[in-house]
Coordinates of C-alpha atoms in Angstrom, one line a residue:
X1 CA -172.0 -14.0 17.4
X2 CA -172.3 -17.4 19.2
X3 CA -168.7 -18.7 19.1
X4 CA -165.7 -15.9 18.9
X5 CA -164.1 -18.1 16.2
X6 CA -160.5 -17.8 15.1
X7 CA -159.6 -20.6 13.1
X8 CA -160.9 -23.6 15.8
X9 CA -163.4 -25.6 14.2
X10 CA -166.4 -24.7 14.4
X11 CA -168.1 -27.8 16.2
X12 CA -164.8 -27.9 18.5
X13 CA -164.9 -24.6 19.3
X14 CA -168.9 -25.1 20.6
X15 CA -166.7 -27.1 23.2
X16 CA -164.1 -24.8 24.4
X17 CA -163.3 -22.0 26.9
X18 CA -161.4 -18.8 25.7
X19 CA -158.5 -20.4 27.6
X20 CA -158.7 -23.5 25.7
X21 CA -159.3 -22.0 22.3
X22 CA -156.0 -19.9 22.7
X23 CA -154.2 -23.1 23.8
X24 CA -155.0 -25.0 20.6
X25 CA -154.7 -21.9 18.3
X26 CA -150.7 -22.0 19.8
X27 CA -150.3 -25.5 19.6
X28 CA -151.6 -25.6 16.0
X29 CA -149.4 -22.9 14.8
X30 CA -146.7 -23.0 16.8
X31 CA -145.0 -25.6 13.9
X32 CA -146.8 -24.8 11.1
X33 CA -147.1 -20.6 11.4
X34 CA -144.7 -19.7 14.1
X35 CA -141.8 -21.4 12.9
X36 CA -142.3 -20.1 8.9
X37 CA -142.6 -15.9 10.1
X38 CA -140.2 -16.3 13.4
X39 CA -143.0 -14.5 15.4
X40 CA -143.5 -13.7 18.6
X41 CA -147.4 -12.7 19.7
X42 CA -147.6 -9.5 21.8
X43 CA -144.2 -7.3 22.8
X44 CA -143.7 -4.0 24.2
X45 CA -140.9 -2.0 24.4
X46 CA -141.7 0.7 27.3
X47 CA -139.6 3.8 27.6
X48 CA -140.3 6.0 30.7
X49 CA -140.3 10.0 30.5
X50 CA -141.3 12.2 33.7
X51 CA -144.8 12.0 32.7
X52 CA -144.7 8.3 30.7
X53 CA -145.0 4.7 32.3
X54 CA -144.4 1.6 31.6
X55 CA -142.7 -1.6 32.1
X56 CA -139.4 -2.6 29.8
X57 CA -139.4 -6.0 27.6
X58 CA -138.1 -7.6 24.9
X59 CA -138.7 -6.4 21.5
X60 CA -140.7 -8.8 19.6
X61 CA -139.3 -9.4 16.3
X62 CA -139.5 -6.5 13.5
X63 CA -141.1 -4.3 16.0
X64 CA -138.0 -2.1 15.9
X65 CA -134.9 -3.4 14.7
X66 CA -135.9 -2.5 10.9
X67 CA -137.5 0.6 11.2
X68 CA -138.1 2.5 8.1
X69 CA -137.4 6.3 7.2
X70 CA -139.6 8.1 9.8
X71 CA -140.2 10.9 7.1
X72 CA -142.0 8.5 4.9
X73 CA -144.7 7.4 8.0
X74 CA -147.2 9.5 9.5
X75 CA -149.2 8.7 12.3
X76 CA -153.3 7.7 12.6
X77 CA -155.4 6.2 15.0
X78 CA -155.0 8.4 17.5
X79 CA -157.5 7.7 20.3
X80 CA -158.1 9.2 23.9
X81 CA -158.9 7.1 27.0
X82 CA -159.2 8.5 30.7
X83 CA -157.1 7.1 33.3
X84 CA -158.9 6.2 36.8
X85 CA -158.9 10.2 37.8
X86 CA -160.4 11.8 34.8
X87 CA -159.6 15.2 36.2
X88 CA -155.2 15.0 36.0
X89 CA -154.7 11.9 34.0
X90 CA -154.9 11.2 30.1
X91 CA -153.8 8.2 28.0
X92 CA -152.9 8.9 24.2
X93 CA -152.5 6.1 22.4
X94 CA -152.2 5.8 18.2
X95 CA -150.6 3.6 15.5
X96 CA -148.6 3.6 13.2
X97 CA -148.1 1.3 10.0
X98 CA -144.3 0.5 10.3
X99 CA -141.6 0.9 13.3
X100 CA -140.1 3.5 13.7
X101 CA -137.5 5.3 15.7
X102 CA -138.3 7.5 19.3
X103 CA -141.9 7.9 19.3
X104 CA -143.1 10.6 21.2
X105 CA -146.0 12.7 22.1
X106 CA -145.8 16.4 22.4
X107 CA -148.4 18.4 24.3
X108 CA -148.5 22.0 26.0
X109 CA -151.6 24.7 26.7
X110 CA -150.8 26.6 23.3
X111 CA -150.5 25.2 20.0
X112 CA -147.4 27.4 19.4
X113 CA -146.0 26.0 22.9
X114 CA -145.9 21.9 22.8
X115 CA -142.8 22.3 25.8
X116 CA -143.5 18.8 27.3
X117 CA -142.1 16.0 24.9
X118 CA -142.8 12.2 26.0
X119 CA -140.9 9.1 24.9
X120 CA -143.7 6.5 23.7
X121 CA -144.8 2.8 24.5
X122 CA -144.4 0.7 21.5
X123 CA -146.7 -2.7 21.7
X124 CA -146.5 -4.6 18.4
X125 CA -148.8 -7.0 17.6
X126 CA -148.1 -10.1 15.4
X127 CA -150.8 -11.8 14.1
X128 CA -150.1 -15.2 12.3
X129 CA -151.7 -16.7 9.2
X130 CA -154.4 -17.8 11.1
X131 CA -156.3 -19.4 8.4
X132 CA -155.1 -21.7 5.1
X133 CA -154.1 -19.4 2.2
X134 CA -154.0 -16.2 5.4
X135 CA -151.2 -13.8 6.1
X136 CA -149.7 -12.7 8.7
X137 CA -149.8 -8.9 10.2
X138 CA -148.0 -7.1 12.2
X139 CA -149.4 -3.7 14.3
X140 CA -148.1 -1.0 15.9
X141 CA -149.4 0.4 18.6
X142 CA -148.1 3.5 21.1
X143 CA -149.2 5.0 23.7
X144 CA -148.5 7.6 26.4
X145 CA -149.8 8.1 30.0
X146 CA -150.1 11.4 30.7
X147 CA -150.3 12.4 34.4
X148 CA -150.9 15.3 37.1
X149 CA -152.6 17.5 34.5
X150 CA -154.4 20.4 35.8
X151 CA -158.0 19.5 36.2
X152 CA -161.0 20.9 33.9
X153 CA -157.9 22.4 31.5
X154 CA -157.6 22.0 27.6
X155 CA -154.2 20.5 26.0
X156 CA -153.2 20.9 22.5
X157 CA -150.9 17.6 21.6
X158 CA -149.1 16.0 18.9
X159 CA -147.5 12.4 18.0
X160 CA -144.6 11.6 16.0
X161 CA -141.5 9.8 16.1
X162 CA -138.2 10.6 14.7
X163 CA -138.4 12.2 11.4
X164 CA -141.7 13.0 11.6
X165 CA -142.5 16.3 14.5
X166 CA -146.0 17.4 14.9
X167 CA -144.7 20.9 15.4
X168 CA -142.7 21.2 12.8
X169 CA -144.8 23.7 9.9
X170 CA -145.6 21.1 7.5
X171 CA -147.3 18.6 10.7
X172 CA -148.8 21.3 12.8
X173 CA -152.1 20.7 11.1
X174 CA -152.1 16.6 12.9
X175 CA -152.3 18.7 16.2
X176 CA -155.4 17.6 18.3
X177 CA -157.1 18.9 21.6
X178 CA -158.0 17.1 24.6
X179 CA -159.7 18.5 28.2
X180 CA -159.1 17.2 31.6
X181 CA -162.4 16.5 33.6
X182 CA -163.1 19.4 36.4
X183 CA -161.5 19.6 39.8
X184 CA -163.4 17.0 41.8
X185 CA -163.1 19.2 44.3
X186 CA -164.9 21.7 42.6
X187 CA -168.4 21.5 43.9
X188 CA -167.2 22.3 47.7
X189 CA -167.2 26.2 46.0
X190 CA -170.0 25.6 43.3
X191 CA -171.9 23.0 41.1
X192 CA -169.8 21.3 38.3
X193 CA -170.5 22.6 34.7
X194 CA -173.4 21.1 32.8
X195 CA -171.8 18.4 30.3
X196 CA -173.3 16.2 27.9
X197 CA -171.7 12.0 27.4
X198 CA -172.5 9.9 24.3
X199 CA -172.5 6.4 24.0
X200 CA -173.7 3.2 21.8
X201 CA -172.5 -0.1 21.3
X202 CA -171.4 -2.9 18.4
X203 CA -170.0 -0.1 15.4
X204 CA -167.8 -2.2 13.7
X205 CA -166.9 -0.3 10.5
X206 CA -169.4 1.1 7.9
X207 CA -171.1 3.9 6.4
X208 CA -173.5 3.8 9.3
X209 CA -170.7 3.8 11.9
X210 CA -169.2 6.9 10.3
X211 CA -172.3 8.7 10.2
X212 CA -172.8 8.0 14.0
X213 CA -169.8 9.2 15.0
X214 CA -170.3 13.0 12.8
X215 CA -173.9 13.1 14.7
X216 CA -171.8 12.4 18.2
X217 CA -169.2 14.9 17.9
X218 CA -172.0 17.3 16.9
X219 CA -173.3 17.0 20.6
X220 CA -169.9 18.0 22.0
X221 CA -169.4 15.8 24.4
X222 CA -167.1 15.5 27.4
X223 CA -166.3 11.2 27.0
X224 CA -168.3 8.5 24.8
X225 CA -168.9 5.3 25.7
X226 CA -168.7 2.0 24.0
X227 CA -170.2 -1.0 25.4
X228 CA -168.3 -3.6 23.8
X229 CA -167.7 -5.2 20.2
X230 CA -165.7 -2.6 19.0
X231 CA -164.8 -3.4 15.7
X232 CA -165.5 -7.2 14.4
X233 CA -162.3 -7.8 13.2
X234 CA -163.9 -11.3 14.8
X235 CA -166.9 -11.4 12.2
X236 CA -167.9 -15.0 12.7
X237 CA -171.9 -14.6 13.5
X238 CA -172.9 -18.5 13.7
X239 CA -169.7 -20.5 14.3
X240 CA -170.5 -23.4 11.7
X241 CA -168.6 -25.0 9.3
X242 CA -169.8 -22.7 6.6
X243 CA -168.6 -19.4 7.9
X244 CA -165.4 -18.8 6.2
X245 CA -165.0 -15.6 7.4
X246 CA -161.2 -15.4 8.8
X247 CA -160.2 -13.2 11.7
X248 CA -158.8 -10.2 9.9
X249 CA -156.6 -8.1 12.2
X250 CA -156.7 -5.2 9.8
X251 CA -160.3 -4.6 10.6
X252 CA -158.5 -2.5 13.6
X253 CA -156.9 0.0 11.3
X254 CA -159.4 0.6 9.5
X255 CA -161.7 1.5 12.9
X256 CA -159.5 3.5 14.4
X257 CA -159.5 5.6 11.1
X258 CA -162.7 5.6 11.0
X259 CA -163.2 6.4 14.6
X260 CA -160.2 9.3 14.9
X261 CA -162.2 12.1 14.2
X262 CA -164.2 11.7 17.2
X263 CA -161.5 10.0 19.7
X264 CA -158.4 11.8 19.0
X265 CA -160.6 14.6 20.5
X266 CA -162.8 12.9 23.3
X267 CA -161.8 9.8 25.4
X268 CA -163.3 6.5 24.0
X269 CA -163.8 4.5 26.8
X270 CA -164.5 0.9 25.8
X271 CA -165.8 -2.0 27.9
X272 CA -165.6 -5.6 26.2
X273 CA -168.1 -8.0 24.4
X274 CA -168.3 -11.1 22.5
X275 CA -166.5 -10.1 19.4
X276 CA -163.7 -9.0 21.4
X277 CA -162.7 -12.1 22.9
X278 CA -159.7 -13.2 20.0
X279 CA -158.9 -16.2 21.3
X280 CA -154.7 -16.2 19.7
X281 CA -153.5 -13.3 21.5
X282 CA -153.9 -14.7 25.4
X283 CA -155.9 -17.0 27.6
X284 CA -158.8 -14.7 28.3
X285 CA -159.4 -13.2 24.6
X286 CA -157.8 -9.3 25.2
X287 CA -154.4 -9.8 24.9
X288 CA -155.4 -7.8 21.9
X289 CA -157.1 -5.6 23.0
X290 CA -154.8 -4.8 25.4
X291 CA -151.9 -3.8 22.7
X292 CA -154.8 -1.0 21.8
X293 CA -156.1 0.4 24.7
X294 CA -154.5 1.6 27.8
X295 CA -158.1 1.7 29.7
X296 CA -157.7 2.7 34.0
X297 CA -156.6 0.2 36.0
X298 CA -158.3 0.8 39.0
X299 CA -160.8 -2.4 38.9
X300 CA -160.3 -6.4 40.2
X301 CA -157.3 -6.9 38.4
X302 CA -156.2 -5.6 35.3
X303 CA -153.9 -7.8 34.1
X304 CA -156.7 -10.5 33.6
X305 CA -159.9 -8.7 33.7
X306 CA -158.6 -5.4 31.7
X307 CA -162.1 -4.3 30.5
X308 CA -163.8 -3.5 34.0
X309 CA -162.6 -0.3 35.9
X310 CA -164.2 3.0 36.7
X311 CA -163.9 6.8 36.6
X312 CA -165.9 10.0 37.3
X313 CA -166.6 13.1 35.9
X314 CA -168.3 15.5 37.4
X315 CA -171.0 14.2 39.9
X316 CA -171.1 11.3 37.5
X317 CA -170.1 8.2 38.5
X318 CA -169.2 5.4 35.6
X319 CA -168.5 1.8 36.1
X320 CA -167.3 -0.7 32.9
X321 CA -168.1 -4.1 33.6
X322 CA -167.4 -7.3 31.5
X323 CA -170.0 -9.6 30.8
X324 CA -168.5 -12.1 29.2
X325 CA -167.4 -13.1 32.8
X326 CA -171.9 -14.0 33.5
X327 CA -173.3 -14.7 30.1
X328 CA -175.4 -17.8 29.9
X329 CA -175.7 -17.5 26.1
X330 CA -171.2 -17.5 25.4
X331 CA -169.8 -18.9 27.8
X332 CA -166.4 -19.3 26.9
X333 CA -165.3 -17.0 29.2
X334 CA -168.0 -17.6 32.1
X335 CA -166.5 -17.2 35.4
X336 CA -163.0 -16.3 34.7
X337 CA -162.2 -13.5 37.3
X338 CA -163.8 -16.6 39.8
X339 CA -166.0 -13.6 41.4
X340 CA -163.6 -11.1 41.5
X341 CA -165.5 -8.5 39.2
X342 CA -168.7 -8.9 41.2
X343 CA -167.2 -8.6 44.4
X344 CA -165.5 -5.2 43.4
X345 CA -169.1 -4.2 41.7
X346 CA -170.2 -4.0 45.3
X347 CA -167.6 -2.2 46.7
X348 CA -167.9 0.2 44.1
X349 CA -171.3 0.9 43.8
X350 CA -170.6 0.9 47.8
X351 CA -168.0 3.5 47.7
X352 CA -169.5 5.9 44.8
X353 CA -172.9 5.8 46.4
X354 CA -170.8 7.3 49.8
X355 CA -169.0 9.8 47.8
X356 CA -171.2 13.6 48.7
X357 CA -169.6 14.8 45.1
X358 CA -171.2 11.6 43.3
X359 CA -175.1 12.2 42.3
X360 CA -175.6 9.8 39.1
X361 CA -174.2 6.2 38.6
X362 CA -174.2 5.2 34.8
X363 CA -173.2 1.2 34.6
X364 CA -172.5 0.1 31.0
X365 CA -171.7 -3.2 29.6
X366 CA -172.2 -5.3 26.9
X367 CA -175.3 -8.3 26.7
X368 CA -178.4 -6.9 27.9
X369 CA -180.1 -7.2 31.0
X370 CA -183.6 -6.7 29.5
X371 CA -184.3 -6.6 25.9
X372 CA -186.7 -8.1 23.7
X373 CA -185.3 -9.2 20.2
X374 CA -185.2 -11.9 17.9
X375 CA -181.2 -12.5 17.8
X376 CA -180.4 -12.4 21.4
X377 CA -182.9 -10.9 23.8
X378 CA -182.3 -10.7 27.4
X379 CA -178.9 -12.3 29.4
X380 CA -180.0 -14.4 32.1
X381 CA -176.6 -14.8 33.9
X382 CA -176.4 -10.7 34.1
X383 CA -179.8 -11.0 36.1
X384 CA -178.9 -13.0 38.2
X385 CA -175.5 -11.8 39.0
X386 CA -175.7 -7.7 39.0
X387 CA -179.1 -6.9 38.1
X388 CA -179.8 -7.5 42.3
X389 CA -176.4 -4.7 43.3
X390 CA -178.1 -2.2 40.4
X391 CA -181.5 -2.4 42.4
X392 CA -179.9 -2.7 46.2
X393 CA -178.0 0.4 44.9
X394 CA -180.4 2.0 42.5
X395 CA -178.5 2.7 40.0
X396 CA -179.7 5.7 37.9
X397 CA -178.3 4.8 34.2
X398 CA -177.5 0.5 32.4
X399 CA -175.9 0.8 29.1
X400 CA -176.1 -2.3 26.6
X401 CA -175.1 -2.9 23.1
X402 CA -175.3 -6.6 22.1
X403 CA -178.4 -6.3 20.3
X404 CA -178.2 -4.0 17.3
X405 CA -181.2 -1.8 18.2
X406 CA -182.4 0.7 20.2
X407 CA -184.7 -0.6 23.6
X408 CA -185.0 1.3 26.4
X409 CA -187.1 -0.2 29.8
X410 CA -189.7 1.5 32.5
X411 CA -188.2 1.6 35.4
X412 CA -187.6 -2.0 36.8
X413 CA -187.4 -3.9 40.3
X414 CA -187.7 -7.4 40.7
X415 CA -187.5 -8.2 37.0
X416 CA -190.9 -6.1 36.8
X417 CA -192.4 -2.7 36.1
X418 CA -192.1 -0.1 39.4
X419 CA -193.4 3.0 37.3
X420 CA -194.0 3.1 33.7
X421 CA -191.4 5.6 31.9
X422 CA -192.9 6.9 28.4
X423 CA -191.2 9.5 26.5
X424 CA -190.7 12.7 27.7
X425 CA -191.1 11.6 31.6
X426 CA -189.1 11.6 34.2
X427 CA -187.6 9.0 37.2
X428 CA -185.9 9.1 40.8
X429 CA -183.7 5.7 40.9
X430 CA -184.4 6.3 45.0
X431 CA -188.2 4.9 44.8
X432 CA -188.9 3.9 41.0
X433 CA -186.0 2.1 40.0
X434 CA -183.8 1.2 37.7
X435 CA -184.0 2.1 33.6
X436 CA -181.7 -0.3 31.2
X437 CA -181.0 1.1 27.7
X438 CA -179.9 -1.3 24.5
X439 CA -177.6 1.0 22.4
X440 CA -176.1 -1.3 19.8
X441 CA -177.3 0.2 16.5
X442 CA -174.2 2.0 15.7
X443 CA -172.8 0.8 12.6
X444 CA -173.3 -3.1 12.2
X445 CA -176.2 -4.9 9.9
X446 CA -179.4 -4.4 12.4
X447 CA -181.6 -6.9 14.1
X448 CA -185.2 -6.7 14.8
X449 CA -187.8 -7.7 17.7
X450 CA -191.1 -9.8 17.5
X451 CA -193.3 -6.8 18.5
X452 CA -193.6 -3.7 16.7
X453 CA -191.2 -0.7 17.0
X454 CA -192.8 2.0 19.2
X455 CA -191.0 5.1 19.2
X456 CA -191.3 8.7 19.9
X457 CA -193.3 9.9 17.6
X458 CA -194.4 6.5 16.3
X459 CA -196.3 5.2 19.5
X460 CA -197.6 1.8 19.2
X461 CA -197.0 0.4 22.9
X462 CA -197.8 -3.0 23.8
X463 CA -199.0 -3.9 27.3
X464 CA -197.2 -7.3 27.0
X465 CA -194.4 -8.6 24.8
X466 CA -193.5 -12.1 24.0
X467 CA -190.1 -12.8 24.3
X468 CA -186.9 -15.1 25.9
X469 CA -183.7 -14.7 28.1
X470 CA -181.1 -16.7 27.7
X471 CA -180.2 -19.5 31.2
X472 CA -177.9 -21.7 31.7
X473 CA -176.7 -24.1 29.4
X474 CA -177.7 -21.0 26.4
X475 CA -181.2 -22.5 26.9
X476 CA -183.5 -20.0 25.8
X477 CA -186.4 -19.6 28.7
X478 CA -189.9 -17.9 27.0
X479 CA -191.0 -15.1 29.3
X480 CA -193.8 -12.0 29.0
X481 CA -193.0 -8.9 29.4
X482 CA -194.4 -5.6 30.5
X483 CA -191.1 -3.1 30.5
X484 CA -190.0 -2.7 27.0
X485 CA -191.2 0.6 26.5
X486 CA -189.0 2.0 23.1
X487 CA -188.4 0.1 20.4
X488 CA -186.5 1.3 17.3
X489 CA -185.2 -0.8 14.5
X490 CA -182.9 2.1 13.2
X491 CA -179.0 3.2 13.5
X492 CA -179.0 5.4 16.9
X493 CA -177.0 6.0 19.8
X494 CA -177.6 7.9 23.1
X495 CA -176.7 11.1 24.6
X496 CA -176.9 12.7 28.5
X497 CA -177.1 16.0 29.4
X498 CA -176.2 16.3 32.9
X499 CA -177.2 19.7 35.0
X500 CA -175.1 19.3 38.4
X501 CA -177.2 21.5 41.0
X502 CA -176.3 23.0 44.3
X503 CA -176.6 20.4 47.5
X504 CA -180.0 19.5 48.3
X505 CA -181.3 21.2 45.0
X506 CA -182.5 19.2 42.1
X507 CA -179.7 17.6 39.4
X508 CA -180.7 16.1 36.1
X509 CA -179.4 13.6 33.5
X510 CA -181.8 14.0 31.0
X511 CA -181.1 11.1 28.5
X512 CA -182.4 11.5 24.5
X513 CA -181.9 9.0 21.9
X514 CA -180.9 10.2 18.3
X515 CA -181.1 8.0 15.1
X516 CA -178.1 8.7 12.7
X517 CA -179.5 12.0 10.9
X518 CA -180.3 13.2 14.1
X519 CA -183.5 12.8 14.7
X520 CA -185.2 12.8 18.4
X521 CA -186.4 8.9 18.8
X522 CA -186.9 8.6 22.7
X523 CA -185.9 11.3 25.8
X524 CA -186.2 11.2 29.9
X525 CA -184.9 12.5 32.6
X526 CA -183.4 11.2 35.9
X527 CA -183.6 13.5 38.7
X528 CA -181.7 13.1 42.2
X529 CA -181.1 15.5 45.4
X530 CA -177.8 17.0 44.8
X531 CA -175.2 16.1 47.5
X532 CA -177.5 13.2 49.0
X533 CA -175.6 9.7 50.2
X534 CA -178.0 7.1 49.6
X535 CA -178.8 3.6 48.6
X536 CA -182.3 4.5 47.6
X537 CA -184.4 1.5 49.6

């Protein structure tokens, strides 16, 4: 997508920021669409319970008022998200297709024992007619924060609302699980657990998305990661005149169907990308976004910059970033946190790099640092701005969607090659640096690259590769290249198996790409010294 489009025109759009595309969409509507439904954009109503938070505010209109018989309305959606420690907090968040009276979340250690009951956040969304001949929705979202769980400890829970109790008989099947990370204090005593993470980029919602998701809850794992353009409910690809594609808010329900039977069970931790950005919800694009995920808040500011945070599980440490804030090729939101998220990438890369308990460093993101396709290639502004931190700090894992393939890189310093990385091999971040993955092939229409695909399996590497990155101004700037090292045109995602290790033994993330049938494509392995404080130059 080149211009996150919701009904500006086209050639103005080309023009505007996020801030100013949200500005007009208000000013446009506010007589012609606000007026006509009596809406108001993004409420919540917040009620507190000994384990719940949030902040009370007006109701927007018809979030509550006219509530319908709970009986009649079942809940969906349900989706998991860490808070900042992944080891005692939880977020449960779900939706459901009318108001409805008292939501609540029940959750306990036993099915037969859900004991703890918790008053929900409501945030309803209204979405006017954005479009001529539109209409206008309205969501409902809810969500509970659940804190000062017992670490590396399994939950049964349930949502409902009044008239409808997950544990009564007839509901008791909508019960779900979830699992607190272990203790971090844990490896003082021992290593952590081996665990296995998924993650992929740009699903959207399809047959191929669906079948992605079956293969990732095959693999068990702990958390998944999604770097960014969730579910194009923003479809516009070209932003021209001809695309009459409207923003359809309803895209969302139908992804977080679709995506339930993996997230109600494992947290779905999201970072942001292009087609996230809806301009008619707030000034920076996620106002959204925001009424649908309650993501940790532990970054530069998460009022404004709500996609960039961290957590860690394990000896893992895993950073979201937002790079809509550096991309050269949309810059409709370029610069907006004025520096603040790079400035906090430091300090956290600073501070997980000092923590004894932390081994690994995953970073994941949305436009690529280093890829080689046709449709978008290779984001000059995240070169310049954190590709330099991920080197000073060598960090061991880059996750990209953006481009709907699969890439992965040698091992890269200074924009080249440090040691050549084929399947099967394996690194040390410390002295060969750092490896990038693209992941975006998990459900939408694919791209393709200029070179052939070279896989495992289906070797056919090239020394040198012809391609572009994107600099300022979205000037494409032709470069060759010697680190693409996989290339697979084919619906995939990643997976890594992490083996903690006792201090100053060996640990491992050994990383394996698997198309949607299941199928090995790529695998390698980054090793560190358990326990070891380092910056790796």
């Amino acid at each position: 997508m080149d211009i996150p489009n919701m009904g500006v025109p086209a050639k103005l759009a080309a023009r505007m920021s996020m801030a100013e595309q949200h500005e007009y969409l208000r000013s446009k509507l506010s007589r012609r669409t606000l007026l006509r439904s009596g809406a108001v954009t993004v409420g919540a109503i917040a009620v507190g319970g000994a384990l719940g938070s949030g902040a009370a505010s007006a109701a927007p209109a018809g979030s509550t008022a006219d509530t319908v018989t709970g009986s009649l309305v079942a809940p969906v959606g349900r989706h998991l998200q860490f808070g900042a420690e992944a080891d005692t907090q939880m977020r449960v968040s779900w939706q459901v297709p009318a108001p409805v009276k008292k939501p609540f979340l029940r959750f306990g250690r036993h099915p037969w024992d859900l004991s703890h009951k918790i008053e929900a956040e409501v945030r309803a969304l209204h979405t006017p007619a954005l479009t001529d001949g539109g209409t206008p929705v309205d969501q409902y979202y809810l969500h509970v924060e659940l804190n000062w769980l017992q670490p590396g400890t399994t939950y049964y829970y349930g949502v409902g609302h009044e008239g409808f109790d997950p544990a009564a008989q007839q509901a008791i099947s909508t019960l779900q699980t979830f699992t607190t990370a272990p203790s971090r204090g844990g490896r003082h005593n021992r290593p952590f657990e081996p665990f296995t993470f998924t993650a992929f980029g740009d699903q959207g919602v399809s047959a191929h998305a669906a079948g992605n998701d079956n293969v990732i809850l095959a693999q068990k794992p702990v958390f998944h990661l999604h770097a960014g353009d969730i579910c194009y409910a923003d479809p516009m690809g070209q932003g021209l005149d001809s695309d009459k594609v409207a923003f359809n808010a309803l895209t969302w329900d139908a992804f977080l169907a679709q995506t339930e039977t993996v997230a109600a069970k494992i947290p779905w931790m999201v970072s942001y990308g292009n087609h996230d950005m809806e301009a008619w919800y707030s000034h920076n694009g996620y106002g959204g976004d925001d009424a649908r995920f309650t993501l940790p808040t532990n970054g530069p500011d998460p009022r404004t910059a709500p996609g960039v945070y961290s957590f860690t599980y394990g000896n893992v440490g895993v950073i979201s970033l937002d790079a809509n804030d550096v991309s050269y090729e949309i810059p409709v939101n370029f610069g907006y946190t004025n520096g603040r998220q790079t400035a906090w990438l430091e300090r956290r890369l600073r501070e997980l790099r000092a923590d004894e308990a932390i081994d690994f460093v995953v970073v994941f993101f949305h436009h690529c640092a280093f890829s080689t396709t046709h449709q978008h290639a290779s984001e000059g502004g995240v070169r310049e701005a954190w590709v330099p931190l991920f080197e000073k700090y060598r960090v061991d894992l880059v996750i990209n969607g953006h481009n709907h393939v699969y890439e992965r890189t040698d091992a890269i310093l200074g924009n080249k090659v440090n040691k050549a990385v084929p399947s099967g091999a394996t690194v040390d971040p410390a002295k060969d640096g750092v490896v990038y993955v693209t992941a975006g092939a998990a459900g939408r229409s694919l791209y393709s690259f200029d070179a052939p695909d070279t896989y495992e399996g289906h070797e056919n590497h090239q020394d040198e590769v012809v391609t572009y990155h994107f600099d300022k101004g979205a000037t494409k700037v032709v470069e060759t290249v010697e680190w693409s090292r996989v290339r697979y045109t084919g619906y995939s995602f990643i997976k890594v198996d992490v083996t903690p290790a006792h201090r100053g033994a060996t640990t491992t993330m050994k990383v394996t790409a698997l198309a949607e049938n299941g199928a090995r494509i790529d695998h390698y392995s980054i090793a560190r010294r358990a326990g070891r404080s380092e910056r790796g130059h």
